[in-house]
CSV table of C-alpha atoms in Angstrom, one decimal:
chain,number,residue,atom,x,y,z
A,129,MET,CA,6.3,16.0,17.8
A,130,PRO,CA,5.5,12.1,18.2
A,131,SER,CA,8.8,10.3,17.8
A,132,SER,CA,7.7,6.0,17.7
A,133,SER,CA,8.4,6.0,21.6
A,134,ALA,CA,5.7,8.4,22.0
A,135,LEU,CA,3.1,6.8,20.2
A,136,ARG,CA,4.0,2.7,21.5
A,137,GLY,CA,0.8,0.5,22.6
A,138,ALA,CA,-1.0,3.3,22.1
A,139,PRO,CA,-4.1,3.1,19.8
A,140,LEU,CA,-5.2,5.0,16.5
A,141,ARG,CA,-8.5,5.5,16.6
A,142,VAL,CA,-10.6,6.8,12.9
A,143,GLY,CA,-12.7,7.6,13.1
A,144,SER,CA,-15.1,4.9,15.2
A,145,ALA,CA,-12.4,2.5,13.9
A,146,VAL,CA,-9.5,1.3,16.5
A,147,LEU,CA,-6.6,0.6,14.5
A,148,PRO,CA,-4.5,-1.9,16.6
A,149,ASN,CA,-1.3,-0.7,15.8
A,150,ARG,CA,0.0,3.0,14.1
A,151,ALA,CA,1.5,0.6,9.9
A,152,VAL,CA,-0.2,0.7,7.2
A,153,LEU,CA,0.2,-1.4,3.9
A,154,ALA,CA,-0.2,1.2,1.5
A,155,PRO,CA,-3.1,0.6,-1.8
A,156,MET,CA,-0.7,-0.4,-4.9
A,157,THR,CA,-2.2,-1.3,-8.1
A,158,GLY,CA,-1.4,-4.8,-9.3
A,159,ILE,CA,-0.5,-5.6,-5.8
A,160,THR,CA,-2.3,-4.5,-2.9
A,161,ASP,CA,-5.5,-7.9,-4.6
A,162,ALA,CA,-6.6,-9.7,-1.4
A,163,PRO,CA,-4.2,-12.4,-1.3
A,164,PHE,CA,-1.8,-9.7,-0.4
A,165,ARG,CA,-3.3,-7.9,1.8
A,166,ARG,CA,-4.6,-10.8,4.0
A,167,MET,CA,-0.6,-12.2,4.1
A,168,VAL,CA,0.2,-8.3,5.6
A,169,ALA,CA,-3.0,-8.6,7.5
A,170,ARG,CA,-2.2,-12.0,9.3
A,171,LEU,CA,2.0,-10.5,10.0
A,172,GLY,CA,0.5,-8.0,11.9
A,173,SER,CA,-0.1,-4.7,10.3
A,174,GLY,CA,-2.5,-2.3,11.1
A,175,LEU,CA,-4.5,-2.1,9.0
A,176,VAL,CA,-4.9,-2.6,5.1
A,177,VAL,CA,-5.6,-0.7,1.8
A,178,SER,CA,-7.3,-2.6,-1.2
A,179,GLU,CA,-5.6,-1.5,-4.8
A,180,MET,CA,-7.0,1.6,-6.1
A,181,THR,CA,-10.9,0.1,-6.9
A,182,ALA,CA,-12.9,3.3,-9.9
A,183,SER,CA,-16.2,4.2,-8.5
A,184,GLU,CA,-18.1,4.2,-12.2
A,185,ALA,CA,-16.6,0.4,-12.4
A,186,LEU,CA,-17.2,-0.1,-9.1
A,187,VAL,CA,-20.7,0.2,-9.8
A,188,ARG,CA,-21.3,-0.9,-13.0
A,189,ALA,CA,-19.8,-4.2,-11.3
A,190,ARG,CA,-17.2,-4.7,-13.4
A,191,PRO,CA,-15.5,-7.8,-12.7
A,192,GLU,CA,-12.5,-6.9,-12.3
A,193,ALA,CA,-13.4,-4.2,-10.3
A,194,VAL,CA,-15.9,-6.2,-7.7
A,195,LEU,CA,-12.1,-8.0,-6.9
A,196,ARG,CA,-11.1,-5.0,-5.8
A,197,ALA,CA,-12.8,-4.8,-3.7
A,198,GLU,CA,-13.4,-7.9,-1.7
A,199,ALA,CA,-13.1,-8.0,1.8
A,200,GLN,CA,-12.7,-11.6,2.9
A,201,GLY,CA,-10.1,-12.1,5.4
A,202,VAL,CA,-8.1,-9.4,5.3
A,203,GLY,CA,-9.1,-7.3,8.9
A,204,LEU,CA,-10.9,-3.7,9.3
A,205,HIS,CA,-11.2,-4.0,5.3
A,206,VAL,CA,-10.5,-1.2,3.5
A,207,VAL,CA,-11.6,-0.5,0.1
A,208,GLN,CA,-10.3,3.0,-1.8
A,209,LEU,CA,-11.9,4.8,-4.6
A,210,ALA,CA,-11.0,6.8,-7.4
A,211,GLY,CA,-13.1,9.6,-10.2
A,212,CYS,CA,-13.7,12.5,-10.5
A,213,GLU,CA,-18.2,12.6,-10.4
A,214,ALA,CA,-19.5,12.9,-7.1
A,215,ARG,CA,-22.3,10.6,-8.7
A,216,TRP,CA,-20.3,7.3,-8.6
A,217,MET,CA,-18.1,8.4,-5.8
A,218,GLY,CA,-21.3,8.7,-3.6
A,219,GLU,CA,-23.0,4.9,-4.8
A,220,ALA,CA,-19.8,3.7,-5.1
A,221,ALA,CA,-18.9,3.7,-1.9
A,222,ARG,CA,-22.6,3.4,-0.3
A,223,ILE,CA,-22.1,-0.9,-3.0
A,224,ALA,CA,-18.4,-0.7,-0.9
A,225,GLN,CA,-20.0,-0.3,3.1
A,226,ALA,CA,-22.8,-2.7,1.3
A,227,ALA,CA,-20.1,-5.7,0.6
A,228,GLY,CA,-18.8,-4.9,4.1
A,229,ALA,CA,-16.2,-1.9,3.5
A,230,ALA,CA,-14.9,-1.1,7.3
A,231,ILE,CA,-13.3,1.9,6.4
A,232,ILE,CA,-13.8,3.7,2.7
A,233,ASP,CA,-10.6,5.5,1.7
A,234,ILE,CA,-10.5,8.4,-1.3
A,235,ASN,CA,-7.4,8.9,-3.7
A,236,MET,CA,-6.3,12.3,-4.5
A,237,GLY,CA,-3.1,10.9,-4.9
A,238,CYS,CA,-2.2,8.4,-8.3
A,239,PRO,CA,0.1,10.0,-9.9
A,240,ALA,CA,0.1,8.0,-13.0
A,241,ARG,CA,-0.7,10.1,-16.1
A,242,ASN,CA,-4.1,7.5,-17.1
A,243,VAL,CA,-5.6,7.9,-13.4
A,244,THR,CA,-4.8,11.9,-13.4
A,245,GLY,CA,-5.2,12.2,-17.7
A,246,GLY,CA,-9.0,11.5,-16.7
A,247,GLN,CA,-9.4,14.0,-14.1
A,248,SER,CA,-9.2,11.5,-11.2
A,249,GLY,CA,-5.9,10.9,-8.8
A,250,SER,CA,-3.9,13.4,-7.5
A,251,ALA,CA,-5.6,15.9,-10.7
A,252,LEU,CA,-8.0,16.5,-8.0
A,253,MET,CA,-5.6,18.6,-6.4
A,254,ARG,CA,-5.2,21.0,-9.2
A,255,ASP,CA,-8.7,22.1,-8.1
A,256,LEU,CA,-10.0,21.6,-5.0
A,257,ASP,CA,-13.2,23.3,-5.3
A,258,HIS,CA,-14.2,20.1,-7.4
A,259,ALA,CA,-13.0,17.8,-4.6
A,260,MET,CA,-14.7,18.8,-1.9
A,261,THR,CA,-17.8,17.8,-4.1
A,262,LEU,CA,-16.4,14.4,-4.2
A,263,ILE,CA,-15.1,14.7,0.1
A,264,GLU,CA,-18.6,15.8,0.6
A,265,ALA,CA,-20.9,13.4,-1.5
A,266,THR,CA,-18.4,9.7,-0.5
A,267,ILE,CA,-19.1,10.9,3.2
A,268,ALA,CA,-22.7,11.8,3.0
A,269,ALA,CA,-23.0,8.2,1.8
A,270,VAL,CA,-22.1,5.7,4.3
A,271,THR,CA,-21.5,5.1,7.8
A,272,VAL,CA,-18.3,4.4,8.0
A,273,PRO,CA,-15.2,6.0,8.5
A,274,VAL,CA,-14.5,8.4,5.0
A,275,THR,CA,-10.5,8.6,5.0
A,276,LEU,CA,-7.8,10.4,2.5
A,277,LYS,CA,-4.9,9.9,0.6
A,278,MET,CA,-3.6,12.5,-0.9
A,279,ARG,CA,0.3,14.5,-2.1
A,280,LEU,CA,2.9,18.0,-1.2
A,281,GLY,CA,0.5,19.2,-4.0
A,282,TRP,CA,0.1,19.6,-8.3
A,283,ASP,CA,3.8,19.8,-8.1
A,284,HIS,CA,6.8,22.6,-6.2
A,285,ARG,CA,4.3,25.3,-7.3
A,286,MET,CA,1.3,24.0,-6.0
A,287,ILE,CA,2.1,23.1,-2.6
A,288,ASN,CA,-1.9,22.5,-0.9
A,289,ALA,CA,-1.9,19.2,0.9
A,290,PRO,CA,-2.3,21.4,4.4
A,291,GLU,CA,-5.2,23.4,3.2
A,292,LEU,CA,-6.9,20.3,1.3
A,293,ALA,CA,-6.8,18.2,4.0
A,294,GLU,CA,-8.2,21.5,6.6
A,295,ARG,CA,-11.2,21.6,4.6
A,296,ALA,CA,-12.1,17.8,4.1
A,297,ALA,CA,-11.5,17.3,8.0
A,298,GLN,CA,-13.9,19.8,8.1
A,299,ALA,CA,-15.8,18.1,5.4
A,300,GLY,CA,-15.8,15.4,7.6
A,301,ILE,CA,-12.8,13.0,6.6
A,302,LYS,CA,-11.7,11.3,10.0
A,303,LEU,CA,-7.8,10.5,8.5
A,304,VAL,CA,-5.3,12.3,6.1
A,305,THR,CA,-2.3,9.8,5.0
A,306,VAL,CA,-0.2,12.8,3.0
A,307,HIS,CA,2.7,10.8,0.0
A,308,GLY,CA,5.8,13.4,1.2
A,309,ARG,CA,6.1,13.7,-3.0
A,310,THR,CA,3.7,16.2,-5.6
A,311,ARG,CA,1.9,14.3,-8.4
A,312,CYS,CA,4.7,15.7,-10.9
A,313,GLN,CA,7.7,13.7,-9.2
A,314,PHE,CA,6.4,11.0,-9.3
A,315,TYR,CA,8.8,8.5,-7.0
A,316,LYS,CA,11.6,10.3,-8.1
A,317,GLY,CA,14.6,11.8,-4.9
A,318,ARG,CA,13.7,11.2,-2.1
A,319,ALA,CA,9.7,11.5,-0.3
A,320,ASN,CA,9.8,14.8,1.8
A,321,TRP,CA,8.5,14.0,5.5
A,322,ARG,CA,9.7,16.9,6.6
A,323,ALA,CA,6.7,19.1,4.5
A,324,VAL,CA,4.2,16.8,5.6
A,325,HIS,CA,4.8,18.7,9.1
A,326,ALA,CA,3.2,21.5,7.4
A,327,VAL,CA,-0.4,18.8,7.0
A,328,THR,CA,0.0,17.7,10.9
A,329,SER,CA,-0.1,21.4,12.0
A,330,ARG,CA,-2.9,22.3,10.3
A,331,VAL,CA,-5.3,19.7,11.3
A,332,ALA,CA,-6.9,17.5,14.9
A,333,ILE,CA,-7.2,14.2,12.8
A,334,PRO,CA,-4.7,11.6,12.7
A,335,VAL,CA,-2.0,12.4,9.9
A,336,VAL,CA,-0.5,9.2,8.5
A,337,VAL,CA,3.0,9.9,6.6
A,338,ASN,CA,3.8,7.6,3.4
A,339,GLY,CA,7.0,7.8,1.0
A,340,ASP,CA,10.3,5.9,1.2
A,341,ILE,CA,10.0,4.6,4.9
A,342,ALA,CA,11.9,0.6,4.2
A,343,SER,CA,13.0,0.0,8.2
A,344,PHE,CA,13.1,1.4,11.7
A,345,GLU,CA,14.9,3.6,11.1
A,346,ASP,CA,12.2,5.7,8.0
A,347,ALA,CA,10.0,5.0,10.5
A,348,ASP,CA,11.7,7.1,13.2
A,349,ALA,CA,12.7,9.3,11.1
A,350,ALA,CA,9.5,9.8,8.9
A,351,LEU,CA,7.1,10.0,12.2
A,352,ARG,CA,9.9,12.9,13.8
A,353,ASP,CA,10.2,14.8,11.2
A,354,SER,CA,6.5,15.2,9.7
A,355,GLY,CA,4.8,14.7,13.6
A,356,ALA,CA,2.1,12.4,12.2
A,357,ALA,CA,0.1,9.3,14.2
A,358,ALA,CA,1.0,7.2,11.4
A,359,VAL,CA,3.4,6.0,9.0
A,360,MET,CA,2.4,4.1,5.8
A,361,ILE,CA,3.9,1.2,3.9
A,362,GLY,CA,4.2,0.3,0.3
A,363,ARG,CA,7.0,-0.3,-2.6
A,364,ALA,CA,8.8,-2.1,1.3
A,365,ALA,CA,6.8,-4.6,1.5
A,366,GLN,CA,6.9,-5.5,-2.5
A,367,GLY,CA,9.0,-9.1,-1.7
A,368,ARG,CA,8.3,-8.7,2.0
A,369,PRO,CA,5.5,-8.2,3.0
A,370,TRP,CA,6.3,-9.3,6.7
A,371,LEU,CA,7.7,-5.0,6.9
A,372,PRO,CA,4.7,-4.0,8.5
A,373,GLY,CA,4.2,-5.6,10.7
A,374,GLN,CA,7.8,-5.5,12.3
A,375,ILE,CA,7.8,-1.9,12.6
A,376,ALA,CA,4.0,-2.3,13.8
A,377,ARG,CA,5.6,-3.8,16.1
A,378,TYR,CA,8.7,-2.1,16.9
A,379,LEU,CA,6.6,0.8,16.8
A,380,MET,CA,5.1,-0.3,19.8
A,381,SER,CA,8.0,-2.7,21.9
A,382,GLY,CA,11.1,-0.7,20.4
A,383,ARG,CA,12.5,-4.4,19.4
A,384,ARG,CA,14.5,-4.9,15.8
A,385,GLU,CA,13.4,-8.2,14.4
A,386,ALA,CA,15.6,-9.7,11.7
A,387,ALA,CA,14.7,-10.6,8.6
A,388,PRO,CA,12.6,-14.3,8.8
A,389,PRO,CA,14.8,-17.4,8.2
A,390,LEU,CA,14.2,-18.8,4.4
A,391,GLY,CA,12.5,-21.4,5.6
A,392,THR,CA,9.9,-18.7,7.6
A,393,GLN,CA,10.3,-17.2,3.7
A,394,LEU,CA,9.2,-20.1,1.3
A,395,ALA,CA,6.5,-20.5,3.3
A,396,ILE,CA,5.0,-17.2,3.2
A,397,VAL,CA,5.4,-17.0,-0.7
A,398,GLY,CA,4.1,-20.4,-1.8
A,399,GLN,CA,1.2,-19.7,0.7
A,400,LEU,CA,1.0,-16.2,-0.7
A,401,TYR,CA,1.4,-18.0,-4.2
A,402,GLU,CA,-1.9,-20.1,-3.6
A,403,ASP,CA,-4.1,-17.4,-3.1
A,404,ILE,CA,-2.9,-16.0,-5.6
A,405,LEU,CA,-3.9,-18.6,-7.9
A,406,SER,CA,-7.3,-19.2,-5.5
A,407,HIS,CA,-8.2,-16.2,-6.1
A,408,HIS,CA,-7.3,-14.6,-9.6
A,409,GLY,CA,-8.3,-18.5,-11.5
A,410,THR,CA,-5.1,-20.5,-12.5
A,411,ALA,CA,-4.8,-19.1,-16.1
A,412,ILE,CA,-4.5,-15.2,-14.8
A,413,GLY,CA,-3.1,-16.5,-11.1
A,414,VAL,CA,0.3,-17.6,-13.0
A,415,ARG,CA,1.2,-14.7,-14.8
A,416,TYR,CA,0.0,-12.3,-12.1
A,417,ALA,CA,2.6,-14.0,-9.0
A,418,ARG,CA,4.9,-13.2,-11.2
A,419,LYS,CA,6.7,-10.3,-9.8
A,420,HIS,CA,5.3,-11.5,-6.2
A,421,LEU,CA,7.6,-14.4,-6.5
A,422,GLY,CA,10.6,-12.3,-8.0
A,423,TRP,CA,10.9,-10.2,-4.9
A,424,ALA,CA,10.3,-12.5,-2.9
A,425,LEU,CA,13.3,-14.3,-4.7
A,426,ASP,CA,15.2,-10.9,-4.4
A,427,ALA,CA,15.0,-11.1,-0.6
A,428,ALA,CA,15.1,-14.4,0.0
A,429,ALA,CA,18.7,-13.3,-1.5
A,430,ALA,CA,19.2,-10.5,0.2
A,431,THR,CA,18.4,-12.3,3.5
A,432,ALA,CA,21.0,-14.5,3.3
A,433,GLY,CA,23.7,-12.7,1.2
A,434,ALA,CA,23.7,-14.7,-1.8
A,435,ALA,CA,25.9,-13.8,-4.6
A,436,ASP,CA,23.8,-10.9,-8.0
A,437,GLU,CA,24.9,-14.2,-10.9
A,438,LEU,CA,22.9,-16.8,-8.4
A,439,ARG,CA,19.6,-14.3,-7.8
A,440,VAL,CA,19.2,-13.5,-10.7
A,441,HIS,CA,19.8,-17.2,-12.6
A,442,GLU,CA,17.6,-18.3,-9.6
A,443,ARG,CA,14.8,-15.8,-11.0
A,444,HIS,CA,15.1,-16.2,-14.7
A,445,ARG,CA,14.5,-20.5,-13.6
A,446,VAL,CA,11.5,-19.7,-11.3
A,447,LEU,CA,9.8,-16.7,-13.6
A,448,THR,CA,9.4,-18.5,-17.0
A,449,LEU,CA,7.5,-21.7,-15.6
A,450,ASP,CA,3.9,-21.4,-16.1
A,451,ASP,CA,2.6,-25.5,-14.9
A,452,PRO,CA,2.0,-24.4,-10.4
A,453,ARG,CA,4.1,-27.7,-9.9
A,454,ALA,CA,6.7,-27.0,-11.1
A,455,VAL,CA,7.1,-23.4,-10.1
A,456,ARG,CA,6.3,-24.4,-6.9
A,457,ARG,CA,9.7,-27.2,-6.9
A,458,ALA,CA,11.5,-24.4,-8.1
A,459,LEU,CA,11.4,-22.2,-5.5
A,460,ALA,CA,11.5,-24.9,-3.5
A,461,THR,CA,15.5,-25.5,-4.9
A,462,ALA,CA,15.9,-21.8,-5.1
A,463,PHE,CA,15.2,-21.0,-1.5
A,464,ALA,CA,18.0,-24.3,-0.3
A,465,ALA,CA,19.9,-22.8,-3.5
A,466,LEU,CA,20.8,-19.4,-2.4
A,467,SER,CA,21.0,-20.8,1.5
A,468,THR,CA,23.4,-23.0,0.7
A,469,PRO,CA,27.4,-20.9,2.1
A,470,GLU,CA,29.7,-21.1,-0.8
A,471,ARG,CA,27.0,-20.2,-2.9
A,472,LYS,CA,26.9,-16.6,-1.3
A,473,ALA,CA,28.6,-13.4,-1.8
A,474,ALA,CA,32.3,-13.0,-1.2
C-alpha cells in the first residue's frame, strides 16, 4: 500500500491528463462554484471539480447548469455530470468538452434524496447494469478522459463499489473516487477508508479516497488504509480553501504548513467575496457568499484561538449585512477583533 512518502513528487495520470499533485477538491453543490474552485486551484490543489451538474439541464442550456460548468481560470477543468438517461449524459458530456472540460466526471455518489429520488447519484449503485449504460454513453461521446465518483454501495447489505469500479475500468473509465460510506450512511459516523481497499485491489486505474480527510494525519491514514493514489478533500476545505494545497505539498515534501496568518486569510476571503459577487451578480452573490464568510470567520477564530462568544458575535454582525461595502468593512473589523490577544480564549 502506498504511503504519503511513496507518493511524493510522483505525477498522477488520468488518461491523457496529468495532475500536478495528489490532492483533489471534492465537488460540493452550492459550494464549489467557479470562484471557489479558482481560489482553491490558485492555492495549490492538484484538481478541482465542478458542482454536480444535471446533464439534461446542461443540454437544455439552463443558466444555472451553464454557470456551474464554467471553466475560466480553474486550471485543468473537470465537469461533474449527473443523470439517469444515457442520451442526456452523452450529449451533456459533448457540450462540456466543447466548452473546455479536460475531464468529465460522472456522479454516482451523491446521497441527497432529491437526487437519488430521480434515480441519479448513488441510486445508480442499486442497478449496475443501468449505471454501465450511462458510463458507456458518456465515454463514447467524448475524447477527453472520463472519471467516476461513487460510494461504497447503497447500504451495508449492498457493498458493490469494487464490482462497479472493475466494470467501469473495463469500459474505459480512467479514475475512480470512492467515498468511504454507503449512501444510507449519508455523512454519519466516520468514513471507512479501509473498505476502499477492496476497490484499489480490484482495478489498475488510479483510485482516489474521499471522506473525512481534514488534516495531514488524515491524508496519511486514508492513503495507508485504502491503498489509494490520491485524496479528495471536501467539507474540510470550507473556510479553508488553502487546505487542499497544503495537503498536496505535504504529500510531495513531508512539510506541514500552519494555517495562513489572519491577514492572509482576510485577503483570501476578501478576494473570494469579490469573485462571488462578480460571478453571480450582486443581488444573488451577497446571499450566496454568506456561508463562505461564516466558514472563513470560523477558521480565523480557530487560528487565533479566539473565544467562541467573540466568534459568534462577529459572525452575526457580518452575516446580517446586505450592502457589500458594509460587509467588507465589517469583515476587516471582525478579523482585527479575532486577532486581538486579550479577546482570545483563556
